[in-house]
Structures are given as C-alpha cells and as structure tokens.
Coordinates of C-alpha atoms in Angstrom, one line a residue:
Chain W
X1 CA 0.0 0.0 0.0
X2 CA 1.3 3.5 -0.9
X3 CA 0.7 6.0 2.0
X4 CA 1.0 9.7 2.0
X5 CA 2.0 10.9 5.5
X6 CA 1.2 14.4 6.6
X7 CA 2.7 16.0 9.8
X8 CA 2.3 19.3 11.4
X9 CA 5.5 21.3 11.7
X10 CA 6.3 20.1 15.2
X11 CA 6.3 16.5 14.1
X12 CA 8.2 16.8 10.9
X13 CA 11.4 16.3 12.9
X14 CA 10.5 12.6 13.2
X15 CA 9.3 12.1 9.7
X16 CA 12.0 9.7 8.6
X17 CA 11.5 7.5 11.6
X18 CA 7.7 7.4 11.0
X19 CA 8.3 6.6 7.4
X20 CA 10.5 3.7 8.2
X21 CA 8.0 2.2 10.7
X22 CA 5.4 2.0 7.8
X23 CA 8.1 0.7 5.4
X24 CA 9.0 -2.1 7.8
X25 CA 5.3 -3.1 7.7
X26 CA 5.6 -3.3 3.9
X27 CA 4.0 0.0 2.9
X28 CA 5.5 2.4 0.5
X29 CA 5.6 6.0 1.9
X30 CA 5.6 9.5 0.7
X31 CA 5.7 12.5 3.1
X32 CA 4.0 15.8 2.3
X33 CA 6.3 18.7 2.8
X34 CA 3.5 21.3 2.8
X35 CA 2.9 23.2 6.1
X36 CA -0.1 21.5 7.7
X37 CA -1.9 23.6 10.3
X38 CA -4.9 21.3 10.9
X39 CA -7.2 18.6 9.7
X40 CA -8.9 21.2 7.4
X41 CA -5.9 20.7 5.2
X42 CA -5.8 17.2 3.9
X43 CA -3.7 16.7 0.8
X44 CA -6.2 14.8 -1.4
X45 CA -5.0 16.3 -4.7
X46 CA -1.3 15.3 -3.8
X47 CA -2.4 11.8 -2.8
X48 CA -4.3 11.2 -6.0
X49 CA -1.5 12.5 -8.1
X50 CA 1.0 10.3 -6.4
X51 CA -1.4 7.3 -6.7
X52 CA -1.6 6.9 -2.9
X53 CA -4.0 4.4 -1.3
X54 CA -4.3 6.2 1.9
X55 CA -3.5 9.5 3.8
X56 CA -2.3 9.3 7.3
X57 CA -2.7 12.7 9.0
X58 CA -0.7 13.1 12.2
X59 CA -1.5 15.5 15.1
X60 CA -5.1 16.5 14.6
X61 CA -8.6 14.8 15.1
X62 CA -11.0 14.2 12.3
X63 CA -12.6 17.4 11.0
X64 CA -14.5 16.4 7.7
X65 CA -15.9 13.4 5.9
X66 CA -13.5 12.8 3.1
X67 CA -14.9 10.5 0.3
X68 CA -12.1 10.7 -2.2
X69 CA -9.5 8.6 -0.3
X70 CA -9.3 6.8 3.1
X71 CA -7.8 9.2 5.7
X72 CA -6.5 8.0 9.1
X73 CA -6.0 10.5 11.9
X74 CA -3.1 9.7 14.3
X75 CA -2.8 11.7 17.5
X76 CA 0.6 11.7 19.1
X77 CA -0.1 11.7 22.7
X78 CA 2.2 14.1 24.5
X79 CA 4.5 12.1 26.8
X80 CA 5.3 14.9 29.2
X81 CA 4.9 15.3 33.0
X82 CA 1.8 17.2 34.1
X83 CA 2.4 17.4 37.8
X84 CA 5.4 19.8 37.9
X85 CA 3.9 22.4 35.8
X86 CA 0.5 22.1 37.5
X87 CA 2.1 23.0 40.8
X88 CA 3.2 26.3 39.3
X89 CA -0.3 26.7 37.8
X90 CA -2.0 26.2 41.3
X91 CA 0.4 28.9 42.6
X92 CA -0.5 31.4 39.9
X93 CA -4.2 30.8 40.3
X94 CA -4.0 31.0 44.2
X95 CA -2.1 34.3 43.7
X96 CA -5.2 35.8 42.1
X97 CA -7.6 34.1 44.4
X98 CA -9.5 32.3 41.6
X99 CA -11.6 29.2 42.6
X100 CA -13.3 28.3 39.2
X101 CA -11.0 27.6 36.3
X102 CA -11.8 26.6 32.7
X103 CA -9.4 24.2 30.9
X104 CA -8.5 24.2 27.2
X105 CA -5.9 22.3 25.3
X106 CA -4.8 20.9 22.0
X107 CA -5.3 17.3 20.7
X108 CA -2.0 15.9 22.0
X109 CA -2.9 16.6 25.6
X110 CA -6.5 15.3 25.6
X111 CA -5.4 12.1 27.5
X112 CA -4.1 14.3 30.3
X113 CA -7.2 16.5 30.9
X114 CA -8.6 14.2 33.6
X115 CA -5.2 14.4 35.5
X116 CA -5.2 18.2 35.1
X117 CA -8.7 18.4 36.6
X118 CA -7.8 16.0 39.4
X119 CA -4.8 18.2 40.3
X120 CA -6.8 21.3 40.3
X121 CA -9.5 19.8 42.5
X122 CA -6.7 18.6 44.9
X123 CA -5.5 22.2 45.0
X124 CA -9.0 23.4 46.0
X125 CA -9.9 24.8 42.5
X126 CA -13.0 23.7 40.7
X127 CA -12.2 22.8 37.1
X128 CA -14.6 23.3 34.0
X129 CA -14.4 21.8 30.6
X130 CA -16.8 21.4 27.7
X131 CA -16.7 19.6 24.3
X132 CA -16.3 22.1 21.5
X133 CA -18.0 22.1 18.1
X134 CA -18.1 19.1 15.8
X135 CA -14.7 20.1 14.7
X136 CA -13.1 19.6 18.1
X137 CA -15.5 17.4 20.0
X138 CA -13.3 16.2 22.8
X139 CA -13.6 17.5 26.3
X140 CA -11.5 20.7 26.6
X141 CA -10.2 20.6 23.0
X142 CA -9.7 23.7 21.0
X143 CA -8.3 24.3 17.5
X144 CA -6.4 27.2 16.3
X145 CA -9.6 28.4 14.6
X146 CA -12.2 27.2 17.1
X147 CA -12.5 28.0 20.8
X148 CA -16.1 26.8 21.2
X149 CA -15.0 24.6 24.1
X150 CA -14.0 27.8 25.9
X151 CA -17.1 29.7 24.8
X152 CA -19.4 27.1 26.5
X153 CA -17.8 27.6 29.9
X154 CA -16.9 31.3 29.6
X155 CA -19.7 32.4 31.9
X156 CA -18.9 30.0 34.7
X157 CA -15.2 30.5 35.3
X158 CA -13.0 33.2 36.7
X159 CA -10.0 32.4 34.5
X160 CA -9.0 30.0 31.7
X161 CA -6.0 27.6 31.7
X162 CA -4.5 26.8 28.4
X163 CA -2.4 23.7 28.7
X164 CA 0.1 22.9 25.9
X165 CA 3.0 24.2 23.9
X166 CA 3.1 26.6 21.0
X167 CA 1.8 30.1 20.5
X168 CA -0.6 29.1 17.8
X169 CA -3.0 27.4 20.2
X170 CA -2.2 29.5 23.2
X171 CA -3.3 32.6 21.4
X172 CA -6.3 31.1 19.7
X173 CA -8.7 32.7 22.3
X174 CA -7.6 36.2 21.3
X175 CA -7.1 35.5 17.6
X176 CA -10.4 33.8 17.1
X177 CA -12.7 35.8 19.4
X178 CA -12.7 39.6 19.8
X179 CA -14.8 40.2 22.8
X180 CA -13.8 40.4 26.4
X181 CA -12.0 37.2 27.7
X182 CA -11.6 35.9 31.2
X183 CA -7.9 36.1 32.2
X184 CA -5.9 33.3 30.4
X185 CA -3.1 31.4 32.0
X186 CA -0.7 29.6 29.7
X187 CA 1.1 26.4 31.0
X188 CA 3.6 24.9 28.7
X189 CA 4.5 21.5 30.0
X190 CA 7.6 21.2 27.9
X191 CA 9.3 24.5 28.9
X192 CA 7.6 24.4 32.3
X193 CA 6.7 28.1 31.7
X194 CA 3.4 29.3 33.3
X195 CA 2.3 32.9 32.6
X196 CA -0.8 35.1 32.2
X197 CA -1.1 36.0 28.5
X198 CA -3.8 38.6 28.6
X199 CA -1.5 41.3 27.3
X200 CA -0.6 39.2 24.3
X201 CA -4.2 38.4 23.6
X202 CA -5.1 42.1 23.8
X203 CA -2.2 42.9 21.4
X204 CA -3.6 40.5 18.9
X205 CA -7.0 42.0 19.1
X206 CA -5.6 45.6 18.8
X207 CA -3.7 44.5 15.7
X208 CA -6.9 43.3 14.1
X209 CA -8.6 46.5 14.9
X210 CA -5.8 48.5 13.3
X211 CA -6.0 46.5 10.2
X212 CA -9.7 47.0 10.1
X213 CA -9.4 50.7 10.4
X214 CA -6.9 50.7 7.5
X215 CA -9.2 48.5 5.5
X216 CA -11.9 51.2 5.6
X217 CA -9.7 53.4 3.5
X218 CA -8.9 50.9 0.8
X219 CA -10.2 51.3 -2.7
X220 CA -9.0 48.0 -4.1
X221 CA -9.3 44.6 -2.4
X222 CA -7.9 41.2 -3.0
X223 CA -10.2 38.5 -1.6
X224 CA -8.2 35.4 -0.7
X225 CA -9.8 32.0 -1.5
X226 CA -8.2 28.9 -0.2
X227 CA -7.7 25.7 -2.4
X228 CA -7.4 23.6 0.8
X229 CA -10.3 21.3 1.2
X230 CA -11.5 22.5 4.6
X231 CA -10.9 26.1 4.0
X232 CA -12.5 26.6 0.7
X233 CA -14.9 29.6 0.5
X234 CA -15.5 30.6 -3.1
X235 CA -19.2 31.5 -2.5
X236 CA -18.3 33.7 0.4
X237 CA -15.7 35.4 -1.7
X238 CA -18.1 36.1 -4.4
X239 CA -20.6 37.7 -2.0
X240 CA -17.8 39.9 -0.6
X241 CA -16.8 41.0 -4.1
X242 CA -20.4 42.0 -4.9
X243 CA -20.7 44.0 -1.7
X244 CA -17.4 45.8 -2.4
X245 CA -18.4 46.6 -6.0
X246 CA -21.8 47.8 -4.8
X247 CA -19.9 50.5 -2.9
X248 CA -18.0 51.5 -6.0
X249 CA -14.8 50.0 -4.9
X250 CA -12.8 47.3 -6.8
X251 CA -12.1 43.7 -5.9
X252 CA -10.4 40.7 -7.4
X253 CA -10.5 37.0 -6.2
X254 CA -7.0 35.6 -5.4
X255 CA -6.7 31.8 -4.9
X256 CA -3.9 29.9 -3.1
X257 CA -3.1 27.0 -0.9
X258 CA -0.5 27.9 1.7
X259 CA -0.3 31.6 0.7
X260 CA 3.2 32.8 0.0
X261 CA 3.7 36.2 1.6
X262 CA 6.2 37.3 -0.9
X263 CA 3.8 36.5 -3.8
X264 CA 1.0 38.2 -2.0
X265 CA 3.1 41.3 -1.5
X266 CA 3.6 41.4 -5.3
X267 CA 0.0 42.2 -5.8
X268 CA 0.8 45.9 -5.6
X269 CA -2.4 47.2 -7.2
X270 CA -4.4 45.8 -4.3
X271 CA -4.7 47.9 -1.1
X272 CA -6.3 45.4 1.3
X273 CA -6.7 41.6 1.6
X274 CA -9.9 40.0 2.7
X275 CA -9.4 36.5 3.9
X276 CA -11.9 33.7 3.4
X277 CA -9.3 31.0 4.0
X278 CA -7.8 29.9 7.5
X279 CA -8.8 32.7 9.9
X280 CA -5.4 32.5 11.5
X281 CA -3.7 33.7 8.2
X282 CA -4.2 37.2 9.6
X283 CA -1.7 36.4 12.4
X284 CA 0.9 37.0 9.8
X285 CA -0.1 40.6 9.2
X286 CA 3.4 41.8 9.9
X287 CA 4.7 39.9 6.9
X288 CA 2.3 41.7 4.6
X289 CA 2.6 45.1 3.0
X290 CA -1.1 45.9 3.3
X291 CA -3.8 45.2 5.9
X292 CA -5.5 41.8 5.9
X293 CA -8.9 41.2 7.5
X294 CA -11.1 38.2 7.9
X295 CA -14.4 37.9 6.1
X296 CA -16.3 38.2 9.4
X297 CA -14.6 41.6 10.0
X298 CA -15.2 42.6 6.5
X299 CA -19.0 42.3 7.1
X300 CA -18.8 44.2 10.3
X301 CA -17.0 47.0 8.3
X302 CA -19.6 47.0 5.6
X303 CA -22.5 47.2 8.1
X304 CA -20.7 50.1 9.8
X305 CA -20.5 52.0 6.5
Chain U
X1 CA -16.6 32.2 -18.8
X2 CA -14.7 31.7 -15.6
X3 CA -11.0 32.2 -16.1
X4 CA -8.1 31.5 -13.8
X5 CA -5.2 34.0 -14.5
X6 CA -1.7 33.1 -13.5
X7 CA 1.1 35.6 -13.4
X8 CA 4.8 35.3 -12.7
X9 CA 6.0 37.5 -9.8
X10 CA 7.0 40.5 -11.9
X11 CA 3.5 40.8 -13.5
X12 CA 1.4 40.4 -10.3
X13 CA 1.6 44.1 -9.8
X14 CA -0.8 44.6 -12.6
X15 CA -3.1 41.7 -11.7
X16 CA -6.2 43.8 -10.8
X17 CA -5.8 45.8 -14.1
X18 CA -5.7 42.6 -16.1
X19 CA -8.6 41.1 -14.2
X20 CA -10.8 44.1 -14.9
X21 CA -10.0 43.9 -18.6
X22 CA -11.4 40.3 -18.7
X23 CA -14.3 41.3 -16.5
X24 CA -15.2 44.1 -19.0
X25 CA -15.4 41.4 -21.7
X26 CA -17.9 39.6 -19.5
X27 CA -15.6 36.9 -18.0
X28 CA -15.4 36.1 -14.4
X29 CA -11.9 36.1 -13.0
X30 CA -9.8 34.4 -10.3
X31 CA -6.2 35.0 -9.9
X32 CA -3.7 32.4 -8.7
X33 CA -1.6 33.7 -5.9
X34 CA 0.9 30.9 -6.1
X35 CA 4.5 31.7 -7.2
X36 CA 4.7 30.8 -10.9
X37 CA 8.3 30.4 -12.2
X38 CA 7.4 28.9 -15.6
X39 CA 5.0 27.2 -17.9
X40 CA 5.9 24.0 -16.1
X41 CA 3.7 25.1 -13.4
X42 CA 0.2 25.4 -14.6
X43 CA -2.6 25.3 -11.8
X44 CA -4.8 22.6 -13.3
X45 CA -5.9 21.4 -9.9
X46 CA -6.9 24.9 -8.7
X47 CA -8.7 25.6 -12.0
X48 CA -10.8 22.4 -11.7
X49 CA -11.5 23.0 -8.0
X50 CA -12.6 26.6 -8.8
X51 CA -14.7 25.3 -11.8
X52 CA -12.8 27.5 -14.3
X53 CA -13.3 27.1 -18.0
X54 CA -9.8 28.2 -18.9
X55 CA -6.4 29.1 -17.6
X56 CA -4.6 32.1 -18.9
X57 CA -0.9 31.9 -18.1
X58 CA 1.1 35.1 -18.5
X59 CA 4.8 35.5 -19.2
X60 CA 5.9 32.2 -20.6
X61 CA 5.5 30.3 -23.9
X62 CA 3.8 26.9 -24.1
X63 CA 5.8 24.1 -22.6
X64 CA 3.4 21.0 -22.5
X65 CA 0.2 19.7 -24.0
X66 CA -2.4 20.0 -21.3
X67 CA -5.5 18.1 -21.9
X68 CA -7.5 18.6 -18.8
X69 CA -8.4 22.3 -19.5
X70 CA -7.7 24.9 -22.2
X71 CA -4.7 26.9 -21.5
X72 CA -3.9 30.2 -23.2
X73 CA -0.3 31.5 -23.0
X74 CA 0.1 35.4 -23.1
X75 CA 3.5 36.9 -23.5
X76 CA 3.7 40.5 -22.3
X77 CA 6.1 42.0 -24.9
X78 CA 8.7 44.2 -23.0
X79 CA 8.0 47.8 -24.0
X80 CA 11.5 49.1 -23.3
X81 CA 14.1 50.9 -25.4
X82 CA 16.9 48.6 -26.8
X83 CA 19.1 51.2 -28.4
X84 CA 20.4 53.0 -25.3
X85 CA 21.6 49.9 -23.5
X86 CA 23.0 48.3 -26.6
X87 CA 25.4 51.3 -27.0
X88 CA 26.8 50.3 -23.7
X89 CA 26.9 46.6 -24.7
X90 CA 28.9 47.4 -27.9
X91 CA 31.4 49.4 -25.7
X92 CA 31.8 46.5 -23.3
X93 CA 32.3 44.0 -26.1
X94 CA 34.7 46.3 -27.9
X95 CA 36.6 46.7 -24.8
X96 CA 37.4 42.9 -24.8
X97 CA 37.9 42.9 -28.6
X98 CA 35.2 40.3 -29.2
X99 CA 33.7 40.0 -32.7
X100 CA 31.4 37.0 -32.3
X101 CA 28.6 37.3 -29.8
X102 CA 25.8 34.8 -28.9
X103 CA 22.5 36.3 -27.8
X104 CA 20.1 34.8 -25.2
X105 CA 17.0 36.3 -23.7
X106 CA 13.7 35.6 -22.1
X107 CA 10.2 35.4 -23.6
X108 CA 9.3 39.0 -23.1
X109 CA 12.2 40.3 -25.3
X110 CA 11.8 37.8 -28.2
X111 CA 10.3 40.5 -30.4
X112 CA 13.5 42.6 -29.9
X113 CA 16.0 40.0 -30.8
X114 CA 16.1 41.1 -34.5
X115 CA 16.8 44.7 -33.4
X116 CA 19.5 43.5 -31.0
X117 CA 21.2 41.5 -33.8
X118 CA 20.9 44.5 -36.2
X119 CA 22.5 46.9 -33.7
X120 CA 25.4 44.4 -33.1
X121 CA 26.0 44.1 -36.8
X122 CA 26.0 47.8 -37.2
X123 CA 28.7 47.9 -34.5
X124 CA 30.9 45.4 -36.3
X125 CA 30.0 42.4 -34.2
X126 CA 28.7 39.1 -35.6
X127 CA 25.5 38.0 -33.7
X128 CA 24.6 34.3 -33.2
X129 CA 21.4 32.9 -32.0
X130 CA 19.7 29.4 -32.1
X131 CA 16.4 27.9 -31.2
X132 CA 16.5 26.1 -27.9
X133 CA 14.8 22.7 -27.1
X134 CA 11.1 22.1 -27.6
X135 CA 10.5 23.9 -24.2
X136 CA 11.9 27.2 -25.6
X137 CA 11.8 27.0 -29.3
X138 CA 12.1 30.6 -30.2
X139 CA 15.3 32.1 -31.6
X140 CA 17.6 33.0 -28.6
X141 CA 15.0 32.0 -26.0
X142 CA 16.2 30.5 -22.8
X143 CA 14.3 29.3 -19.7
X144 CA 15.5 29.4 -16.1
X145 CA 16.0 25.6 -16.5
X146 CA 17.0 25.3 -20.1
X147 CA 19.9 27.1 -21.9
X148 CA 19.9 24.8 -24.9
X149 CA 19.7 27.9 -27.1
X150 CA 23.1 28.8 -25.7
X151 CA 24.6 25.3 -26.0
X152 CA 23.8 25.3 -29.7
X153 CA 26.0 28.4 -30.3
X154 CA 28.5 27.9 -27.6
X155 CA 31.4 26.7 -29.8
X156 CA 31.0 29.6 -32.4
X157 CA 31.1 32.6 -30.1
X158 CA 33.6 34.5 -28.0
X159 CA 31.0 35.7 -25.5
X160 CA 27.4 35.6 -24.6
X161 CA 25.0 38.4 -24.2
X162 CA 22.0 37.9 -21.9
X163 CA 19.4 40.6 -22.7
X164 CA 16.7 41.2 -20.0
X165 CA 15.9 42.0 -16.4
X166 CA 16.1 39.6 -13.4
X167 CA 18.8 37.5 -11.8
X168 CA 16.8 34.3 -12.4
X169 CA 17.3 34.2 -16.2
X170 CA 20.6 36.0 -16.2
X171 CA 22.2 33.4 -14.0
X172 CA 20.6 30.4 -15.8
X173 CA 23.8 29.6 -17.8
X174 CA 25.7 29.1 -14.4
X175 CA 22.8 27.5 -12.6
X176 CA 21.8 25.0 -15.2
X177 CA 25.2 24.1 -16.7
X178 CA 28.4 23.4 -14.7
X179 CA 31.0 23.3 -17.4
X180 CA 33.1 26.1 -18.6
X181 CA 31.1 29.0 -20.1
X182 CA 32.2 31.7 -22.5
X183 CA 32.2 35.1 -20.8
X184 CA 28.5 36.3 -20.2
X185 CA 27.6 39.9 -20.4
X186 CA 24.3 40.8 -18.8
X187 CA 22.4 43.9 -20.3
X188 CA 19.3 44.9 -18.3
X189 CA 17.3 47.3 -20.6
X190 CA 15.2 48.5 -17.5
X191 CA 18.0 49.6 -15.2
X192 CA 20.3 50.2 -18.1
X193 CA 23.0 48.2 -16.3
X194 CA 25.4 46.2 -18.4
X195 CA 28.0 44.0 -16.7
X196 CA 30.1 40.9 -17.0
X197 CA 28.7 38.3 -14.7
X198 CA 31.2 35.6 -14.9
X199 CA 32.2 35.9 -11.3
X200 CA 28.5 35.5 -10.2
X201 CA 28.2 32.4 -12.5
X202 CA 31.3 30.9 -11.0
X203 CA 30.1 31.5 -7.5
X204 CA 26.9 29.6 -8.2
X205 CA 28.9 26.6 -9.6
X206 CA 31.1 26.7 -6.5
X207 CA 28.1 26.7 -4.2
X208 CA 26.7 23.6 -6.0
X209 CA 30.1 21.9 -5.7
X210 CA 30.2 22.7 -1.9
X211 CA 26.6 21.2 -1.5
X212 CA 27.7 18.1 -3.5
X213 CA 30.7 17.6 -1.2
X214 CA 28.5 17.8 1.9
X215 CA 26.0 15.4 0.3
X216 CA 28.7 12.7 0.2
X217 CA 28.8 12.7 4.0
X218 CA 25.1 12.4 4.5
X219 CA 23.5 9.3 5.9
X220 CA 19.8 10.2 5.5
X221 CA 18.3 11.8 2.5
X222 CA 15.0 13.5 1.6
X223 CA 14.1 13.2 -2.0
X224 CA 11.9 16.1 -3.2
X225 CA 9.1 15.2 -5.6
X226 CA 7.1 18.1 -7.1
X227 CA 3.4 18.1 -7.4
X228 CA 3.6 20.7 -10.2
X229 CA 2.5 19.2 -13.5
X230 CA 5.7 20.0 -15.4
X231 CA 8.1 19.2 -12.6
X232 CA 6.7 15.8 -11.5
X233 CA 9.4 13.1 -11.2
X234 CA 8.1 10.3 -8.9
X235 CA 9.8 7.5 -10.9
X236 CA 13.2 9.4 -10.8
X237 CA 12.7 9.8 -7.1
X238 CA 12.1 6.0 -6.6
X239 CA 15.2 5.2 -8.6
X240 CA 17.3 7.6 -6.4
X241 CA 15.8 6.0 -3.2
X242 CA 16.8 2.5 -4.4
X243 CA 20.3 3.6 -5.2
X244 CA 20.6 5.3 -1.7
X245 CA 19.3 2.2 0.1
X246 CA 21.6 -0.1 -2.0
X247 CA 24.4 1.9 -0.3
X248 CA 23.1 1.2 3.2
X249 CA 22.0 4.8 3.6
X250 CA 18.4 6.0 4.3
X251 CA 15.9 7.9 2.2
X252 CA 12.4 9.1 2.3
X253 CA 10.3 10.8 -0.5
X254 CA 9.0 14.2 0.4
X255 CA 6.4 15.8 -1.9
X256 CA 5.4 19.4 -2.3
X257 CA 4.4 22.2 -4.7
X258 CA 6.1 25.4 -4.1
X259 CA 8.3 24.0 -1.4
X260 CA 8.2 26.0 1.8
X261 CA 11.7 26.4 3.2
X262 CA 10.6 26.7 6.9
X263 CA 8.7 23.4 6.5
X264 CA 11.7 21.7 4.7
X265 CA 14.0 22.8 7.5
X266 CA 11.7 21.1 10.0
X267 CA 12.7 17.7 8.6
X268 CA 15.6 17.5 11.1
X269 CA 16.2 13.8 10.8
X270 CA 17.1 14.3 7.1
X271 CA 20.8 15.3 6.4
X272 CA 20.6 16.2 2.6
X273 CA 17.8 16.9 0.1
X274 CA 17.9 15.5 -3.4
X275 CA 15.8 17.6 -5.8
X276 CA 13.8 16.0 -8.6
X277 CA 11.6 19.1 -8.9
X278 CA 12.5 22.4 -10.6
X279 CA 16.4 22.3 -10.9
X280 CA 16.5 26.0 -9.8
X281 CA 15.2 25.1 -6.4
X282 CA 18.8 24.7 -5.3
X283 CA 19.4 28.3 -5.9
X284 CA 17.8 28.7 -2.5
X285 CA 20.5 26.6 -0.8
X286 CA 21.1 29.5 1.7
X287 CA 17.6 29.3 3.1
X288 CA 18.0 25.6 3.9
X289 CA 19.7 24.1 7.0
X290 CA 21.2 21.1 5.0
X291 CA 22.7 20.7 1.5
X292 CA 20.4 20.3 -1.5
X293 CA 21.5 18.8 -4.8
X294 CA 19.8 18.1 -8.0
X295 CA 19.1 14.5 -9.2
X296 CA 21.6 14.8 -12.0
X297 CA 24.3 15.7 -9.4
X298 CA 23.2 12.8 -7.2
X299 CA 23.9 10.4 -10.1
X300 CA 27.4 12.0 -10.6
X301 CA 28.0 11.5 -6.9
X302 CA 26.9 7.9 -6.8
X303 CA 29.0 7.0 -9.9
X304 CA 32.0 8.5 -8.1
X305 CA 31.5 6.4 -5.0

C-alpha cells in the first residue's frame, strides 16, 4: 500500500522515523512537505496525483468526511509530565484568588485532561471543561480556529488555563474571538513556563482593529480564496466581491493553498486583503505590506459604513 | 466564462488591471496567488476545483500539452528601449575585442531579438542565435532551467549576451550548466545596467560543488518530488531512493508544490535533500539548513563512489 504521511511542523522532525516504521510493515511511503496547520488541510490532490491508497494525517482529530480517499488520523499523545507544571499553575491561580478555572488544550494533551482536573481539585480549585463544536468534540479541546469549548464555559469561570506548547493554540482565544475574555493562563509542560497571557491576547485584538481601520480606507481589495479542502470559501468570496463593487470599490479574487507572503506582496495594485481562508492567516499581518482582515470583520465593516 | 489567471511575480503588480480587462469582456476572473516560475507550473488542480473554464498563463510560452483544461499563453512584450543599453553593450564587447557574440533572452524580449542583432551588426559584431529545445523553441530564448539555445552556439562565439531583467534568467547559464562557459555579459534594458557576470556564475557553480561535497557525507536523504505538472518526477525519485538504500543509507520521499523552506527545515532527521523538482530550487540553498543537490548531481555522486 502506498501511503501519504502528513505532519504538522512540530512532528516533521521525526518524519523519517515514522516513514521507516510504515516501510517495515511493507508500505511504500511519501511524506507531504507542505505546512499543515490542521485537519482542514488534507492533501487529497497530492495523494491522488501520487497514486496513494491512503493518507495518514498526524497531530489532529478528524474534521471532515472525506470520500475521495481513506484518511487515518493519528494523535501523538504528549509524553510529558503534568504534575510539575501544575504546581506552578496552582500557585499562579491562588495568587489571584480564583476558585473556578476553565481548561482548554490541544489534541496531544486530551489524554491528560482528567489528570489536570484532578490536580486542580486537589488544589482546591473547581475545574470546568466542555466539548467544543463538531470540529473539536473532545472535552477541553480547542483548535487554532475554534475555541467553542471555551465559549461554552466562559460564563462559569474566573479564568482559563490553556495547557500545551506553542503560541498558535495558546493565542487562539484572542485570535479567534474579539470580545472580552476571562484572564488566560498559559502552562507549557515542555518549557515548564506558566504565565498570564492577557496582554498578548489584547495585542492581537488591537492589531486586528488597526488592520480593520486601515481597510476602511482601501479602494481596491484582493479576496483570498483557499484551495485547501476544509478552508474553501468561493461563494463567500463572491458575496464579498459583490458587496465591495456595490460600494463603488474594486475587488479581485485571489486563490492559493499555503499563501506565500512574498507573492501576496507582489499584488501591488491591491490595497487590502480580505481573507476567506484559514482565519489565522491574519496572524501574519506583519509579513504583509497591506492590511489583511477576515471575512467576518469585512461584514462588520460594511455594516458600519 | 470563468478564467483562472496566472502571473509570474513580476506581473502580479498589474493583476487587478488585467482582471478588470477580462471582466469588462464579460468573463469572471480568479487570480492564482501561487508563485509561478514557468509554464511547467500550470494550476490545473486549482482551475478544476474553482470550476474554471480556462487558464490564462502570462509571461511564458507553451511548454506542455495540457488536456485537462484549455490553457492560453500570453506573452507580455517588453516595451522598453533597446538602443540605449545596446550602445553600452557594444562598448563593453569592444573593450574585450570580441567579434562573435551569442544572444540569449527571455520570452518578453523575443520580439526585440532582430533589433539587437541589427545593432550588433552595425557595431561590427557578428551575432549568433539558435532555437532552444522544444521547451523554448524561439530564436535566442532560454528558460531558467534550459539554456539549450546557448549550448547550440557555444562553440561559435567569443562571449554571450543575456538581454533582459532579473537574476533568475541572467544566472541560468551558471545555474543550469556546470562546465566552462564563454564570458557572459548581462544587459538589463530597464535599469540600463550592463556588466560581465562571470564571477556570479562561477560563485553559483562553486556553491553547487560545496553542497555536493557535503552530500557525500550524509547518511539520511529526503528526495523532493514536485506536485507541479511539469516538474513531476516520482519515478526518478524512486530510482534515487533505491540507489541510496543499496548503499546502506536511508531515504524518504517528500512531496510538495512550491516548497516552503521553513517546512523543509523542520525535517531535522534528514541530512541532505535531493531535488527532482525544478532544478533552480537549489538556488535557495542559503535558506536551507542542509545541503540540497539536483538529481543529476546525485547520479554523478553515486557513480564517483
């Protein structure tokens, strides 16, 4: 069987090792080099072109029903100590006097959520979790683009604990939502760092508002449409184009997979990008010459006009 | 009709203007954001996904027969003065006492080749041109990956004139070939700069040799396979893998479109990349943590072992 393996960036370091495990079982392996930021981004086109019989996607839980080719989702369970870092978490929470704490985490720590809850309870803190949307329907699970598991407990808690490594997930509450958040504590079990990240979250939200303010001034728009299967939004892009043209401004649809920022910067006759692809694309605002706003922000802008 | 427009980087600045010309004619337009370095890279998958009726590829001549969807190739003829810069060319050539000069250029200057030849003749210099391979079969035309138009006149001339802007094409003779070149003069009609670039060409060839020397030491290889239609080389990649394993070393196949260097650098258990995709990918050696060599260089290496 020929298999296409797909890894998020943090697991690419072991790619050869994983490939050889499959080869030992008699499979033929090809690895996708493309950046993979989630299960929204399954390389169906590549798998078909390379005549693969199956895709094995590492690091994320199932997101969509894919009919074109069998897709297997493999979660690499984080093999990292919870206790040490949780001691520090309890100290930080006690320092603020909080008693009710919401927990969110990424896929690789889902098996540790019950331990985290137990440790909090032992420390006199009541833990809260919820299952998110259908895209992340495990207790406490969030995605970079979906913090519904947080939204469901938001009203009940005094602060939020994000457990896991990496800025991408830690900053999701601020990047995905733009209304007032409870304080957010980030515990990284690898670096053992535990810190309140409210300032970072507010900074993200401020950046979005600045981009939005600049977008109001733009006369020409490039509407980004993703060719990734779970990010595809052509109809949404068309609607946005019509709304822009109704206002007497100009717009063009621009498609891409993992958008290349150098290439995007070469569209010099465009003054603002509107993003219908991965909503976290706008995190890379600093790499772009012009403002980029999400489709949802665009509609807010249009309604305000 | 829904059309997918594809521009090389240098033409993306006018993308909105081009899009609006098509829209005025009643077409619906989407623009590909992906970097496009040649007619080897036609976005058939994207066009099908976006339900386009036609692809219009700007900036390069036809390279392959594509059956999946109609593809139109549009050359943007450079509208730039030839005479001024050619005066400087004649001075430089006279300074070296050369009388026989080969001409190479890119697609956008093909309509100026007869003028360039005429000016050379008037200056007492005999111009030489040839048609390249089937991939660049216009008089004097080269591609970033194909300087066959130069190879055909190599023995007859004392030096080569590359006419056109951009390092990518100017450095092609050194990047594509690794044997001794006649002196190469680069005339850029936009900046009006005219200079001998033999040192740059030798520097490229030296970098390739250094990468090759490092490759000899590697124990684990990542073989890059392109998913771009005109760069696809899965069979070649398999052959290379077998040859590596026969030597007791390890190899894995890694596929991608426009390879992302950050992602490639995350394959930390690989010690050397072997490239079966666009041969000019290795120009970006400095962006990679480990050596990258072309398939042709790999076979040289294996034979030397």
